[in-house]
Coordinates of C-alpha atoms in Angstrom, one line a residue:
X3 CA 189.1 115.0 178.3
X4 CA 192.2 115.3 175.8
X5 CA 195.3 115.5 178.8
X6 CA 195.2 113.6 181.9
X7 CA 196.6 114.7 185.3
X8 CA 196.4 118.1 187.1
X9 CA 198.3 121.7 187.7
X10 CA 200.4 123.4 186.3
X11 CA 201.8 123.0 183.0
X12 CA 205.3 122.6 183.0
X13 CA 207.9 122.5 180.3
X14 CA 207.9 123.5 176.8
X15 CA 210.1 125.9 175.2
X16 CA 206.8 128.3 174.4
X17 CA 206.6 132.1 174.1
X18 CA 204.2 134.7 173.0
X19 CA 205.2 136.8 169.8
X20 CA 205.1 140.0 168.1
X21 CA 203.6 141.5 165.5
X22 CA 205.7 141.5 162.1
X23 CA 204.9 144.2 160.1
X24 CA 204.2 143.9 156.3
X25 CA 205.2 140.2 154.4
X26 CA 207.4 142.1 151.7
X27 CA 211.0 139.8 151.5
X28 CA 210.0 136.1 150.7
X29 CA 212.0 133.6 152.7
X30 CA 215.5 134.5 151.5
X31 CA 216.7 135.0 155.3
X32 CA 218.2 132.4 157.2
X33 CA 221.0 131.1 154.9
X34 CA 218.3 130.4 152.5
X35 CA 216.1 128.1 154.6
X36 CA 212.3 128.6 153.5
X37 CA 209.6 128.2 155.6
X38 CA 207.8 124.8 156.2
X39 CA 203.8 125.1 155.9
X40 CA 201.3 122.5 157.7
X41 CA 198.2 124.6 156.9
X42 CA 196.1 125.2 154.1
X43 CA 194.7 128.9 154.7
X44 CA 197.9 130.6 153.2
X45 CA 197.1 128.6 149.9
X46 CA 193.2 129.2 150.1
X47 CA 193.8 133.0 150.3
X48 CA 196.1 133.0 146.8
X49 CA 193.7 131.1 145.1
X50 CA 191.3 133.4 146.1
X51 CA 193.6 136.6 145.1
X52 CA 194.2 134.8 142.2
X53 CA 190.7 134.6 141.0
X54 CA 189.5 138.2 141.9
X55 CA 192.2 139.6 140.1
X56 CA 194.2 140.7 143.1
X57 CA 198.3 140.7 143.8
X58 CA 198.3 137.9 146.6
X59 CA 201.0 139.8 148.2
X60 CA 198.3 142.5 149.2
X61 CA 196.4 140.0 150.9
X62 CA 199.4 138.1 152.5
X63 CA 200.6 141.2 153.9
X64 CA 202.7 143.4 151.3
X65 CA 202.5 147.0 151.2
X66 CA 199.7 148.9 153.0
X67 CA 197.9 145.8 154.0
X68 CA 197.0 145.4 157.6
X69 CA 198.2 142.0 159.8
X70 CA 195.2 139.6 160.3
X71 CA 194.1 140.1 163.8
X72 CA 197.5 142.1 164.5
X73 CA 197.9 145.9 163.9
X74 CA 198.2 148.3 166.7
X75 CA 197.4 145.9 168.9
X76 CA 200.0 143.5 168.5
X77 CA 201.7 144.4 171.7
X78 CA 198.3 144.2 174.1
X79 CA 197.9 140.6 172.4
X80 CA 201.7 139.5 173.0
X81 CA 201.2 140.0 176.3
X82 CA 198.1 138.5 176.5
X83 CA 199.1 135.4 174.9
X84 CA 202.3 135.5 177.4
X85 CA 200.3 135.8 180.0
X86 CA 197.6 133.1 179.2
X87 CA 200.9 131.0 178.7
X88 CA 202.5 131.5 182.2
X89 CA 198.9 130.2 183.7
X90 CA 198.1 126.6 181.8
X91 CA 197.2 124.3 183.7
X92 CA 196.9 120.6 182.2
X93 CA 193.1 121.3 182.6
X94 CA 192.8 124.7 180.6
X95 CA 194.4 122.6 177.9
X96 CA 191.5 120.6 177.1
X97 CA 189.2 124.0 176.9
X98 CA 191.8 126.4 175.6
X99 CA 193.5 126.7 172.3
X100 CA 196.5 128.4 173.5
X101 CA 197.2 126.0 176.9
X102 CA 196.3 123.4 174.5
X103 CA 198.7 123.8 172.5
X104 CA 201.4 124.8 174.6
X105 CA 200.6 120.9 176.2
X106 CA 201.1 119.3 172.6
X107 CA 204.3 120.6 172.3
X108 CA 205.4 119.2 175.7
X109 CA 203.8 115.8 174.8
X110 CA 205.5 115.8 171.5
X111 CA 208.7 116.4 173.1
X112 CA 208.2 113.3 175.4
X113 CA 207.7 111.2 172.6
X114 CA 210.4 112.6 169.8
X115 CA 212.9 112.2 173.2
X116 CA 211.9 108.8 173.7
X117 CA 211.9 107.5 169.9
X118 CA 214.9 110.1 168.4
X119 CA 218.4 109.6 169.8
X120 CA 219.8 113.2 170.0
X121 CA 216.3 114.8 169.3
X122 CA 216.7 118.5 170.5
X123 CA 213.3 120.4 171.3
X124 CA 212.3 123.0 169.0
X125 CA 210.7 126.3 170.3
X126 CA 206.9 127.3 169.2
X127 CA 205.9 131.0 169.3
X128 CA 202.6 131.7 169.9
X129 CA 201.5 135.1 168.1
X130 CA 198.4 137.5 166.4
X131 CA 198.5 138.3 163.0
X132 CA 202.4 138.7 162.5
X133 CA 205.3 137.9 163.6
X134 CA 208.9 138.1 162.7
X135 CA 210.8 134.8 162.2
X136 CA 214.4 133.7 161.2
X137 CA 212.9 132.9 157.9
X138 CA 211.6 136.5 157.8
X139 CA 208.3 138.6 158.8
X140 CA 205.2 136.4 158.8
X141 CA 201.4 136.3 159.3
X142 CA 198.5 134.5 160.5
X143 CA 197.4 134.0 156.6
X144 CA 200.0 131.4 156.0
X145 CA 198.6 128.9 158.8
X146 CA 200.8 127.4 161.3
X147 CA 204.7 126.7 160.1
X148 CA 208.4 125.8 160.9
X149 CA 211.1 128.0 160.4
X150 CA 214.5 125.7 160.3
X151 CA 216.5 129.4 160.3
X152 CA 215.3 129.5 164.0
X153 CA 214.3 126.2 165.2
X154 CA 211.0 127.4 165.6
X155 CA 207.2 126.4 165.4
X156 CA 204.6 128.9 164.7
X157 CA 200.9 129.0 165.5
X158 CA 198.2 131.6 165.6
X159 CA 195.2 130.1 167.3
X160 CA 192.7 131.9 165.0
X161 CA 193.3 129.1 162.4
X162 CA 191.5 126.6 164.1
X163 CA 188.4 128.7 163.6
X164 CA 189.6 128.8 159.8
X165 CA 190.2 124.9 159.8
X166 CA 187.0 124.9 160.7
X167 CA 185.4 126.9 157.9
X168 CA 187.6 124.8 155.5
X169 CA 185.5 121.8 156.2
X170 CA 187.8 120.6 158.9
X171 CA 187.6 119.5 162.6
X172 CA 188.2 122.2 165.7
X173 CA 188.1 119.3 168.0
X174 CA 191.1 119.0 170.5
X175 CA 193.4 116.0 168.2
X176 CA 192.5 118.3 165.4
X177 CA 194.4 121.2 166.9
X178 CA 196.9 118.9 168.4
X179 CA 197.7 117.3 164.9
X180 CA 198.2 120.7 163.3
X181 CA 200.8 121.1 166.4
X182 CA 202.6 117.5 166.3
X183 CA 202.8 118.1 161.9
X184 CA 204.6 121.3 162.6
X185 CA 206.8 119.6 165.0
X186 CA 207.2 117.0 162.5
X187 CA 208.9 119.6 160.1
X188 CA 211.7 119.9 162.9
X189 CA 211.9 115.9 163.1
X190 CA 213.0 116.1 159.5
X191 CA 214.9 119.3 159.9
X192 CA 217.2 117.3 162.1
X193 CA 217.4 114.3 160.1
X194 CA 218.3 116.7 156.8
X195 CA 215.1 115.8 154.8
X196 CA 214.1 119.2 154.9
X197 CA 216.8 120.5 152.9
X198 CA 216.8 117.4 150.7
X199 CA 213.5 117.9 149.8
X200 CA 213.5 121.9 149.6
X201 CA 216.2 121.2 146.9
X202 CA 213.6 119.0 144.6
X203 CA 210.8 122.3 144.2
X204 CA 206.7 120.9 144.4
X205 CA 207.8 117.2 144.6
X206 CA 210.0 117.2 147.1
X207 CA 207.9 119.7 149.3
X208 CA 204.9 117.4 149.1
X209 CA 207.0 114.3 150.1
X210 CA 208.2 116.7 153.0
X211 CA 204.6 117.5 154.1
X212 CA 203.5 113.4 153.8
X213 CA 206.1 112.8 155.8
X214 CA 204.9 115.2 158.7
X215 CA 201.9 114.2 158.7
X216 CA 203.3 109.9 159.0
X217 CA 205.3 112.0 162.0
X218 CA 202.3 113.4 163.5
X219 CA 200.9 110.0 163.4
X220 CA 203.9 108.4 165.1
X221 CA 203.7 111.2 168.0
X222 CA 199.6 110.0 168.1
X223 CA 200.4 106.8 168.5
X224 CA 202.8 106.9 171.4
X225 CA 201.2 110.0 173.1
X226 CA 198.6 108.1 175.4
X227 CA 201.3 105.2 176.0
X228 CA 203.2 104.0 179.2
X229 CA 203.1 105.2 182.6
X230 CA 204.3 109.0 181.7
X231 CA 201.7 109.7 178.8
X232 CA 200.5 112.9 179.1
X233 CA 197.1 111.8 176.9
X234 CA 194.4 110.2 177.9
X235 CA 193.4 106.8 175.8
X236 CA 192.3 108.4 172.1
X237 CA 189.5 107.0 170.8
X238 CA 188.7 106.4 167.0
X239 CA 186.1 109.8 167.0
X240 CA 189.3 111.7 167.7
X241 CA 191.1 109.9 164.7
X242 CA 187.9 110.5 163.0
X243 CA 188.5 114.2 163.4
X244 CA 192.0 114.1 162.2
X245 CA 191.4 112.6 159.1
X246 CA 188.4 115.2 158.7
X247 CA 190.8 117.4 159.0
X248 CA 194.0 116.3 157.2
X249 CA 191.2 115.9 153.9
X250 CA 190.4 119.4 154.1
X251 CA 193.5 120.6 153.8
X252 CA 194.5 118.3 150.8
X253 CA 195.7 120.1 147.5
X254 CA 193.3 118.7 145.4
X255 CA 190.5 119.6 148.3
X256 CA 191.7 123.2 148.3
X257 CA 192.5 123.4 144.5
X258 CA 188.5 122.1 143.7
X259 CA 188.0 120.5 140.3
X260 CA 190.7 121.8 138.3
X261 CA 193.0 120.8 141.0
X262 CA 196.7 120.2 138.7
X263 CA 198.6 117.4 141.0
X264 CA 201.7 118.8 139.0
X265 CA 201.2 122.2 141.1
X266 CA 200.1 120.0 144.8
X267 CA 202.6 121.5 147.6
X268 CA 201.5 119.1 150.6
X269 CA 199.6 116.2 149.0
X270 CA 195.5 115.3 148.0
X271 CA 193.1 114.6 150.7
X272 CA 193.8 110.6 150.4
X273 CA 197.7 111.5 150.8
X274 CA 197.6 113.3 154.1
X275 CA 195.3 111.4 155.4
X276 CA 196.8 107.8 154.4
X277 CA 200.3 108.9 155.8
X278 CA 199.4 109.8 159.0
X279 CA 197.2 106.6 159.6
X280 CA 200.1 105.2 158.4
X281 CA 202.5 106.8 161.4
X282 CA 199.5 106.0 163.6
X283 CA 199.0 102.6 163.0
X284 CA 202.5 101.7 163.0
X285 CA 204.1 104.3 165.8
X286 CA 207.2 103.3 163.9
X287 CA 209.1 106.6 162.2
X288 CA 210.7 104.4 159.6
X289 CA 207.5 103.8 158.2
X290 CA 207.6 107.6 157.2
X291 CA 210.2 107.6 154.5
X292 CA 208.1 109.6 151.8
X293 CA 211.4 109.7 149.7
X294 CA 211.7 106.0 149.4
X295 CA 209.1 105.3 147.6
X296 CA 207.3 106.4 144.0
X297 CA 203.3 104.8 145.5
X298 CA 202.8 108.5 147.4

């Protein structure tokens, strides 16, 4: 057991989304706020494009290519997702990926509320192989991210399976991390980092993504405390399978052996997963402050 308690879930600012046709524009939409990336899968498919000889745009969804898992069924999986949503219950979120994390973001709330004076909730969108955004059209290739334009956390629960075959963890704080990192992005949206960092190209982006991850720490650490917490005691397996997971999805994991730290967007395996021990060791967010410091 992940959540404690019973019923329904309530809360959460959480909707199912639609498909969003081909990824043709880059992130110029928005007043010129890019998107924020927690995953690895969008990187692992470039590579891969890169070496076969292939124009990556193809395979993150440019002309003629079909959405991952979206297509002509986009609608009949919107409203499949938006119905799944409108029925979790605190315990199909320790069985289900999509109640699951529709929970996280509720738990994250809690805690961001409790630790951030004038923290404002974010909403999370829930989709199938694309989806438009305020950053522009998007899909499930790119992982899960945040869109400052719109405020907005983004997941399709098919990466999990990919974190997976990346040499990550599917376990429940595996998923939940991905979730809290995301929500992270928004912690640092409404600080300003974001933009600060977005202004300073790969360096300032991985400090940005270190930084999520300390966040995502600072939400683990708090999440199963006082009498409100909506997790159950976490035990040092699930940390176990958060640090699995943060390694896999480090820069020079993803890059292999000729992995250039000059080119790293989010940080080596030892970074991500330092940073959010780090935030979980401490629960204190001022322990996060990628940008004040050169020892990354």
């Amino acid at each position: 057991m992940t959540f404690q308690g019973s019923g329904q879930l309530e809360g959460g600012h959480v909707s199912a989304g639609g498909s969003g046709g081909g990824f043709g524009g880059g992130y110029g939409g928005g007043g010129g706020d890019r998107i924020a990336m927690g995953g690895g899968a969008g990187l692992v498919l470039v590579l891969i494009a890169l070496l076969l000889g292939v124009n990556p745009g193809q395979i993150l969804g440019g002309t003629g290519a079909a959405p991952m898992g979206g297509g002509a069924g986009g609608g009949a999986d919107q409203a499949a997702i938006q119905q799944k949503l409108d029925s979790c219950t605190v315990e199909m979120a320790n069985t289900d990926s999509i109640c699951r994390i529709k929970a996280t973001t509720i738990s994250v709330d809690k805690v961001w509320s409790h630790l951030l004076p004038g923290y404002t909730s974010p909403s999370t969108t829930i989709f199938s192989g694309a989806v438009n955004t305020g950053c522009g059209p998007a899909q499930s290739a790119m992982g899960p991210f945040y869109c400052p334009a719109d405020k907005t956390a983004y997941f399709d629960p098919s990466f999990f399976d990919t974190l997976k075959q990346m040499g990550g963890s599917n376990g429940p704080l595996s998923q939940m991390y991905v979730v809290a990192h995301e929500y992270g992005h928004h912690v640092e949206n409404l600080l300003g980092v974001l933009q600060k960092g977005n202004r300073m190209g790969n360096a300032g982006s991985v400090r940005i993504e270190l930084q999520a991850d300390c966040l995502a720490g600072v939400w683990a650490s708090n999440a199963d405390k006082g009498p409100d917490a909506m997790l159950a005691p976490i035990t040092q397996d699930q940390i176990s399978s958060v640090i699995q997971t943060a390694k896999a999805i480090g820069d020079d994991t993803i890059q292999g052996s000729n992995s250039n730290p000059e080119g790293w967007t989010h940080g080596s395996a030892e970074q991500r997963s330092r940073w959010f021990m780090t935030g979980y060791q401490s629960g204190d967010m001022r322990r996060c402050d990628t940008f004040a410091t050169n020892d990354l």
